[in-house]
Short mmCIF file of C-alpha atoms in Angstrom, two decimals:
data_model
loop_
_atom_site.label_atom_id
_atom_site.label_comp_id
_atom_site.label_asym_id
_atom_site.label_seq_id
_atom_site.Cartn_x
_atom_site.Cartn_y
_atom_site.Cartn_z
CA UNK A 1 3.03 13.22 -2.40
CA UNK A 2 4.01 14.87 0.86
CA UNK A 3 5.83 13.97 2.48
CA UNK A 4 8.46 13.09 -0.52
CA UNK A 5 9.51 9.57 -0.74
CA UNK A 6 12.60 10.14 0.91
CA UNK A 7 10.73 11.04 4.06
CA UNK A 8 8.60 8.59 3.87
CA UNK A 9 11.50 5.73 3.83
CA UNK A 10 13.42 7.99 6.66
CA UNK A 11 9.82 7.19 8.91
CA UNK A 12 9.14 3.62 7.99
CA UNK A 13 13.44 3.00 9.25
CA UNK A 14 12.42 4.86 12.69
CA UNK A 15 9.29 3.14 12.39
CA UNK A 16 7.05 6.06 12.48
CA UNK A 17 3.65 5.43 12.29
CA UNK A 18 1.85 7.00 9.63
CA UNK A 19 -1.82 8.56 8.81
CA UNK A 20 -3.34 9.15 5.49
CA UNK A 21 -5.45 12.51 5.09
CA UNK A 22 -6.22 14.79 2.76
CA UNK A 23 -6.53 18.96 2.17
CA UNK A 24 -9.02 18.77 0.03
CA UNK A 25 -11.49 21.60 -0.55
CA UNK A 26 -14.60 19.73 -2.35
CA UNK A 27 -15.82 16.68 -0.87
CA UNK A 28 -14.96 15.45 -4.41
CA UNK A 29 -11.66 15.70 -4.19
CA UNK A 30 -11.52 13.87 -0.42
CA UNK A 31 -9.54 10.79 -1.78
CA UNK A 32 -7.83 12.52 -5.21
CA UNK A 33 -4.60 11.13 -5.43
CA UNK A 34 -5.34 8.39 -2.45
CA UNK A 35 -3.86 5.74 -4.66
CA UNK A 36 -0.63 7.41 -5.57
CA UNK A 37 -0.34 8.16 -1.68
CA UNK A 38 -0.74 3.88 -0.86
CA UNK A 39 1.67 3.26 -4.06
CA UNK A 40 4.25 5.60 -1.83
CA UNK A 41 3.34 4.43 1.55
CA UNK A 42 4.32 1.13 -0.02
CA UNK A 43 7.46 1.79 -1.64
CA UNK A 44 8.87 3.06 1.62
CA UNK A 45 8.00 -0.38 3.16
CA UNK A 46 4.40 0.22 5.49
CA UNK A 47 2.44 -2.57 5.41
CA UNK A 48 -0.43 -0.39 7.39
CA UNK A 49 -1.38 3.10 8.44
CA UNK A 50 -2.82 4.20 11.46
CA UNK A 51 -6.75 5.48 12.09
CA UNK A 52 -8.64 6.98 15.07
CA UNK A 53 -11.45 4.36 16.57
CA UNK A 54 -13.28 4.61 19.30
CA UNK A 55 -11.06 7.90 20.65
CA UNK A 56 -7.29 5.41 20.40
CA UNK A 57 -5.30 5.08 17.54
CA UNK A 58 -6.03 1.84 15.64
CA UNK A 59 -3.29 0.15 13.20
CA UNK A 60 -5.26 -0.99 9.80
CA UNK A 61 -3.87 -3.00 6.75
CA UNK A 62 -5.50 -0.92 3.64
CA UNK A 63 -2.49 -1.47 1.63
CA UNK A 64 -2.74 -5.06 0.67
CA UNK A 65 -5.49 -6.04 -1.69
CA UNK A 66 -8.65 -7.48 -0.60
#
């Protein structure tokens, strides 16, 4: 997880917003790990990340179930 937990918590106190991605190098391996990235996300106290719509950045709830 990068960046560590400890990071993560630091960001969610300043209230950073925050964007999921990945370096993958297969298209198989484009959301490897995703869950272990929302389990941190969560521990550090987000309740949503941030995507690009429609050329503005766009707060989204993926973290809670459906």
């Amino acid at each position: 997880l990068y960046p560590s937990p400890w990071v993560l918590r630091q960001m969610r106190e300043r209230e950073i917003p925050i964007v999921v991605s990945s370096d993958a190098h297969l298209p198989s391996e484009i959301q490897l790990e995703f869950d272990v990235a929302i389990a941190g996300i969560k521990a550090a106290g987000y309740d949503e990340v941030y995507v690009l719509l429609e050329g503005a950045w766009q707060p989204v709830n993926p973290l809670s179930p459906p």
